[in-house]
PDB file of C-alpha atoms in Angstrom:
ATOM      1  CA  PRO A   1     -16.465  49.137  38.478  1.00  0.00           C
ATOM      2  CA  ASP A   2     -18.023  52.547  39.636  1.00  0.00           C
ATOM      3  CA  GLN A   3     -15.073  53.282  41.726  1.00  0.00           C
ATOM      4  CA  ALA A   4     -12.729  52.476  38.967  1.00  0.00           C
ATOM      5  CA  ALA A   5     -14.591  54.624  36.467  1.00  0.00           C
ATOM      6  CA  ASP A   6     -14.810  57.521  38.886  1.00  0.00           C
ATOM      7  CA  PHE A   7     -11.039  57.300  39.598  1.00  0.00           C
ATOM      8  CA  VAL A   8     -10.068  57.326  35.852  1.00  0.00           C
ATOM      9  CA  ARG A   9     -12.690  60.170  35.194  1.00  0.00           C
ATOM     10  CA  ARG A  10     -10.931  62.303  37.846  1.00  0.00           C
ATOM     11  CA  THR A  11      -7.384  61.446  36.981  1.00  0.00           C
ATOM     12  CA  ASP A  12      -7.244  60.359  33.308  1.00  0.00           C
ATOM     13  CA  CYS A  13      -4.548  57.914  34.183  1.00  0.00           C
ATOM     14  CA  ASP A  14      -3.253  55.632  31.529  1.00  0.00           C
ATOM     15  CA  ALA A  15      -3.335  52.486  33.486  1.00  0.00           C
ATOM     16  CA  LEU A  16      -5.273  51.229  36.599  1.00  0.00           C
ATOM     17  CA  ALA A  17      -4.230  48.479  38.992  1.00  0.00           C
ATOM     18  CA  ILE A  18      -7.298  46.734  40.082  1.00  0.00           C
ATOM     19  CA  ALA A  19      -8.331  44.689  43.091  1.00  0.00           C
ATOM     20  CA  ILE A  20      -9.498  41.281  41.718  1.00  0.00           C
ATOM     21  CA  GLY A  21      -8.105  38.743  44.256  1.00  0.00           C
ATOM     22  CA  THR A  22      -4.292  38.752  43.599  1.00  0.00           C
ATOM     23  CA  SER A  23      -1.807  39.484  46.430  1.00  0.00           C
ATOM     24  CA  HIS A  24       1.989  40.177  46.395  1.00  0.00           C
ATOM     25  CA  GLY A  25       4.604  37.559  47.250  1.00  0.00           C
ATOM     26  CA  ALA A  26       4.966  33.905  47.026  1.00  0.00           C
ATOM     27  CA  TYR A  27       2.492  32.965  49.842  1.00  0.00           C
ATOM     28  CA  LYS A  28      -0.644  33.862  48.014  1.00  0.00           C
ATOM     29  CA  PHE A  29      -3.128  30.879  48.440  1.00  0.00           C
ATOM     30  CA  THR A  30      -3.128  27.994  50.862  1.00  0.00           C
ATOM     31  CA  ARG A  31      -5.044  25.687  48.506  1.00  0.00           C
ATOM     32  CA  LYS A  32      -4.635  24.645  45.014  1.00  0.00           C
ATOM     33  CA  PRO A  33      -6.587  27.068  42.668  1.00  0.00           C
ATOM     34  CA  THR A  34      -9.686  25.631  41.234  1.00  0.00           C
ATOM     35  CA  GLY A  35     -10.660  28.240  38.633  1.00  0.00           C
ATOM     36  CA  ASP A  36     -12.086  30.670  41.154  1.00  0.00           C
ATOM     37  CA  ILE A  37      -9.041  32.729  42.205  1.00  0.00           C
ATOM     38  CA  LEU A  38      -9.595  35.826  40.177  1.00  0.00           C
ATOM     39  CA  ALA A  39     -12.763  37.983  40.321  1.00  0.00           C
ATOM     40  CA  ILE A  40     -13.046  37.765  36.331  1.00  0.00           C
ATOM     41  CA  GLU A  41     -16.555  39.271  36.418  1.00  0.00           C
ATOM     42  CA  ARG A  42     -15.196  42.307  38.118  1.00  0.00           C
ATOM     43  CA  VAL A  43     -12.522  42.541  35.455  1.00  0.00           C
ATOM     44  CA  LYS A  44     -15.131  42.259  32.668  1.00  0.00           C
ATOM     45  CA  ALA A  45     -17.209  44.939  34.325  1.00  0.00           C
ATOM     46  CA  ILE A  46     -14.337  47.432  34.739  1.00  0.00           C
ATOM     47  CA  HIS A  47     -13.214  46.766  31.221  1.00  0.00           C
ATOM     48  CA  GLU A  48     -16.874  47.555  30.039  1.00  0.00           C
ATOM     49  CA  ARG A  49     -16.842  50.951  31.751  1.00  0.00           C
ATOM     50  CA  LEU A  50     -13.129  51.719  30.866  1.00  0.00           C
ATOM     51  CA  PRO A  51     -12.576  50.188  27.276  1.00  0.00           C
ATOM     52  CA  ASN A  52      -9.258  51.912  26.655  1.00  0.00           C
ATOM     53  CA  THR A  53      -7.715  51.981  30.120  1.00  0.00           C
ATOM     54  CA  HIS A  54      -4.933  49.343  30.518  1.00  0.00           C
ATOM     55  CA  LEU A  55      -5.705  47.230  33.494  1.00  0.00           C
ATOM     56  CA  VAL A  56      -2.907  46.179  35.671  1.00  0.00           C
ATOM     57  CA  MET A  57      -2.712  43.018  37.780  1.00  0.00           C
ATOM     58  CA  HIS A  58      -0.241  43.276  40.682  1.00  0.00           C
ATOM     59  CA  GLY A  59       0.810  40.052  42.529  1.00  0.00           C
ATOM     60  CA  SER A  60       0.002  37.724  39.613  1.00  0.00           C
ATOM     61  CA  SER A  61       2.825  35.192  39.880  1.00  0.00           C
ATOM     62  CA  SER A  62       1.704  31.624  39.276  1.00  0.00           C
ATOM     63  CA  VAL A  63       4.231  30.170  41.838  1.00  0.00           C
ATOM     64  CA  PRO A  64       5.127  27.180  39.697  1.00  0.00           C
ATOM     65  CA  GLN A  65       5.202  24.108  41.996  1.00  0.00           C
ATOM     66  CA  GLU A  66       8.203  22.827  39.915  1.00  0.00           C
ATOM     67  CA  LEU A  67      10.206  25.889  40.977  1.00  0.00           C
ATOM     68  CA  LEU A  68       9.260  25.383  44.661  1.00  0.00           C
ATOM     69  CA  GLU A  69      10.358  21.873  44.320  1.00  0.00           C
ATOM     70  CA  ILE A  70      13.865  22.802  43.155  1.00  0.00           C
ATOM     71  CA  ILE A  71      14.310  25.185  46.025  1.00  0.00           C
ATOM     72  CA  ARG A  72      13.281  22.504  48.506  1.00  0.00           C
ATOM     73  CA  GLN A  73      15.448  19.946  46.933  1.00  0.00           C
ATOM     74  CA  PHE A  74      18.522  22.100  47.250  1.00  0.00           C
ATOM     75  CA  GLY A  75      17.836  23.173  50.956  1.00  0.00           C
ATOM     76  CA  GLY A  76      15.317  25.796  50.748  1.00  0.00           C
ATOM     77  CA  ASP A  77      12.359  25.849  53.204  1.00  0.00           C
ATOM     78  CA  MET A  78       9.385  26.910  51.127  1.00  0.00           C
ATOM     79  CA  LYS A  79       6.123  26.234  52.713  1.00  0.00           C
ATOM     80  CA  GLU A  80       3.212  24.930  50.546  1.00  0.00           C
ATOM     81  CA  THR A  81       1.696  27.770  48.613  1.00  0.00           C
ATOM     82  CA  TYR A  82      -0.137  28.355  45.255  1.00  0.00           C
ATOM     83  CA  GLY A  83      -0.417  31.259  42.843  1.00  0.00           C
ATOM     84  CA  VAL A  84      -2.625  32.650  40.204  1.00  0.00           C
ATOM     85  CA  PRO A  85      -3.250  30.042  37.474  1.00  0.00           C
ATOM     86  CA  VAL A  86      -1.996  31.222  34.140  1.00  0.00           C
ATOM     87  CA  GLU A  87      -5.244  30.228  32.486  1.00  0.00           C
ATOM     88  CA  GLU A  88      -7.103  32.776  34.687  1.00  0.00           C
ATOM     89  CA  ILE A  89      -4.737  35.456  33.696  1.00  0.00           C
ATOM     90  CA  GLN A  90      -5.119  34.625  30.176  1.00  0.00           C
ATOM     91  CA  THR A  91      -8.780  35.180  30.612  1.00  0.00           C
ATOM     92  CA  ALA A  92      -8.378  38.519  32.253  1.00  0.00           C
ATOM     93  CA  ILE A  93      -6.134  39.521  29.330  1.00  0.00           C
ATOM     94  CA  LYS A  94      -9.047  39.207  27.052  1.00  0.00           C
ATOM     95  CA  PHE A  95     -10.878  41.892  29.083  1.00  0.00           C
ATOM     96  CA  GLY A  96      -8.418  44.648  29.198  1.00  0.00           C
ATOM     97  CA  VAL A  97      -5.499  43.491  31.459  1.00  0.00           C
ATOM     98  CA  ARG A  98      -2.332  44.716  29.804  1.00  0.00           C
ATOM     99  CA  LYS A  99       0.331  44.545  32.575  1.00  0.00           C
ATOM    100  CA  ILE A 100       0.864  41.510  34.650  1.00  0.00           C
ATOM    101  CA  ASN A 101       3.384  41.464  37.547  1.00  0.00           C
ATOM    102  CA  ILE A 102       5.172  38.126  37.962  1.00  0.00           C
ATOM    103  CA  ASP A 103       8.247  39.047  39.919  1.00  0.00           C
ATOM    104  CA  THR A 104       7.849  36.347  42.418  1.00  0.00           C
ATOM    105  CA  ASP A 105       7.957  33.647  39.669  1.00  0.00           C
ATOM    106  CA  ILE A 106      11.254  35.157  38.421  1.00  0.00           C
ATOM    107  CA  ARG A 107      12.819  35.351  41.836  1.00  0.00           C
ATOM    108  CA  LEU A 108      11.753  31.639  42.605  1.00  0.00           C
ATOM    109  CA  ALA A 109      13.378  30.493  39.337  1.00  0.00           C
ATOM    110  CA  MET A 110      16.499  32.458  40.105  1.00  0.00           C
ATOM    111  CA  THR A 111      16.675  31.300  43.778  1.00  0.00           C
ATOM    112  CA  GLY A 112      16.271  27.648  42.657  1.00  0.00           C
ATOM    113  CA  ALA A 113      19.025  27.924  40.104  1.00  0.00           C
ATOM    114  CA  VAL A 114      21.451  29.479  42.585  1.00  0.00           C
ATOM    115  CA  ARG A 115      20.718  26.932  45.193  1.00  0.00           C
ATOM    116  CA  LYS A 116      21.239  24.161  42.713  1.00  0.00           C
ATOM    117  CA  PHE A 117      24.416  25.590  41.377  1.00  0.00           C
ATOM    118  CA  LEU A 118      25.961  26.044  44.854  1.00  0.00           C
ATOM    119  CA  PHE A 119      24.749  22.650  45.965  1.00  0.00           C
ATOM    120  CA  GLU A 120      26.443  21.099  42.817  1.00  0.00           C
ATOM    121  CA  ASN A 121      29.610  23.306  43.085  1.00  0.00           C
ATOM    122  CA  PRO A 122      30.283  23.802  46.866  1.00  0.00           C
ATOM    123  CA  SER A 123      33.714  25.351  46.305  1.00  0.00           C
ATOM    124  CA  LYS A 124      32.294  28.024  44.077  1.00  0.00           C
ATOM    125  CA  PHE A 125      31.668  31.488  45.526  1.00  0.00           C
ATOM    126  CA  ASP A 126      31.791  33.958  42.666  1.00  0.00           C
ATOM    127  CA  PRO A 127      28.426  35.569  41.805  1.00  0.00           C
ATOM    128  CA  ARG A 128      29.429  35.831  38.193  1.00  0.00           C
ATOM    129  CA  GLU A 129      29.286  32.074  38.079  1.00  0.00           C
ATOM    130  CA  TYR A 130      26.046  31.311  39.849  1.00  0.00           C
ATOM    131  CA  ASN A 131      24.272  34.225  38.314  1.00  0.00           C
ATOM    132  CA  LYS A 132      24.691  32.738  34.864  1.00  0.00           C
ATOM    133  CA  PRO A 133      22.156  30.037  35.611  1.00  0.00           C
ATOM    134  CA  ALA A 134      20.023  32.400  37.561  1.00  0.00           C
ATOM    135  CA  ARG A 135      19.722  34.658  34.576  1.00  0.00           C
ATOM    136  CA  ALA A 136      18.890  31.735  32.300  1.00  0.00           C
ATOM    137  CA  ALA A 137      16.165  30.460  34.869  1.00  0.00           C
ATOM    138  CA  ALA A 138      14.663  33.993  34.828  1.00  0.00           C
ATOM    139  CA  LYS A 139      14.718  34.217  31.132  1.00  0.00           C
ATOM    140  CA  ALA A 140      12.887  30.853  30.762  1.00  0.00           C
ATOM    141  CA  VAL A 141       9.983  32.113  32.997  1.00  0.00           C
ATOM    142  CA  CYS A 142       9.709  35.475  31.115  1.00  0.00           C
ATOM    143  CA  VAL A 143       9.638  33.594  27.775  1.00  0.00           C
ATOM    144  CA  ALA A 144       7.033  31.102  28.958  1.00  0.00           C
ATOM    145  CA  ARG A 145       4.889  34.102  30.180  1.00  0.00           C
ATOM    146  CA  TYR A 146       5.374  36.002  27.038  1.00  0.00           C
ATOM    147  CA  GLU A 147       4.147  32.966  25.129  1.00  0.00           C
ATOM    148  CA  ALA A 148       1.209  32.215  27.424  1.00  0.00           C
ATOM    149  CA  PHE A 149       0.107  35.878  27.468  1.00  0.00           C
ATOM    150  CA  GLY A 150       0.333  36.183  23.739  1.00  0.00           C
ATOM    151  CA  CYS A 151       2.962  38.941  23.652  1.00  0.00           C
ATOM    152  CA  ALA A 152       5.905  36.943  22.366  1.00  0.00           C
ATOM    153  CA  GLY A 153       7.633  38.257  19.197  1.00  0.00           C
ATOM    154  CA  GLN A 154       5.925  41.726  19.321  1.00  0.00           C
ATOM    155  CA  ALA A 155       8.770  44.009  20.285  1.00  0.00           C
ATOM    156  CA  SER A 156       9.332  45.131  16.669  1.00  0.00           C
ATOM    157  CA  ARG A 157       5.868  46.644  16.640  1.00  0.00           C
ATOM    158  CA  ILE A 158       6.819  49.265  19.291  1.00  0.00           C
ATOM    159  CA  LYS A 159       8.222  52.263  17.606  1.00  0.00           C
ATOM    160  CA  ALA A 160      10.289  54.837  19.552  1.00  0.00           C
ATOM    161  CA  VAL A 161       8.632  58.359  19.643  1.00  0.00           C
ATOM    162  CA  SER A 162       9.867  61.488  21.341  1.00  0.00           C
ATOM    163  CA  LEU A 163       8.474  62.798  24.557  1.00  0.00           C
ATOM    164  CA  GLU A 164       7.331  65.903  22.651  1.00  0.00           C
ATOM    165  CA  PHE A 165       5.288  63.849  20.182  1.00  0.00           C
ATOM    166  CA  MET A 166       3.595  61.960  23.125  1.00  0.00           C
ATOM    167  CA  ALA A 167       2.986  65.148  25.071  1.00  0.00           C
ATOM    168  CA  ALA A 168       1.316  66.512  21.907  1.00  0.00           C
ATOM    169  CA  ARG A 169      -1.009  63.392  21.716  1.00  0.00           C
ATOM    170  CA  TYR A 170      -1.905  63.949  25.401  1.00  0.00           C
ATOM    171  CA  ARG A 171      -2.632  67.590  24.856  1.00  0.00           C
ATOM    172  CA  SER A 172      -4.825  67.124  21.917  1.00  0.00           C
ATOM    173  CA  GLY A 173      -7.028  64.518  23.668  1.00  0.00           C
ATOM    174  CA  GLU A 174      -6.110  61.713  21.413  1.00  0.00           C
ATOM    175  CA  LEU A 175      -5.144  59.536  24.381  1.00  0.00           C
ATOM    176  CA  ALA A 176      -7.841  60.520  26.869  1.00  0.00           C
ATOM    177  CA  GLN A 177      -9.587  57.592  28.506  1.00  0.00           C
ATOM    178  CA  THR A 178     -13.121  56.579  27.635  1.00  0.00           C
ATOM    179  CA  VAL A 179     -15.346  56.252  30.715  1.00  0.00           C
ATOM    180  CA  ARG A 180     -18.823  54.811  30.220  1.00  0.00           C
TER     181      ARG A 180
END
């Protein structure tokens, strides 16, 4: 928390990626998560010091077992692996996490859909055909995460503003970070 506060004080950044036990890629953890994956107390402590800094969780895919199974079922060789439990991410959101990177889950969904399509349609080779189920699988993961993270249906709340307007807000100090 002290390092995070010092960094934000010196840089006045808008968002800060924090080290709380996540890692990039599909091969995150070798055992099934039991509620102790994320350093939630660290998230709470950082948020206490930086109440209006958006915290970022890199490498936070949940690596759904059902997606791994689809890949394996259709010829993929995915080793046993586990991701960050959605429930732990939901807890972190309560303490200032505002950006969660879930690219691996999206790639797993797309890979499974492509493998399944090509297995079921061995004479097909056109990416325009197998990308349709891949996009649908990616969308399903995104919708599920939007709902789980409490941000589904909120796009209309975001209003477009000009670069000049935002620059003026920064110059005025209105968007300055609070460091305790």
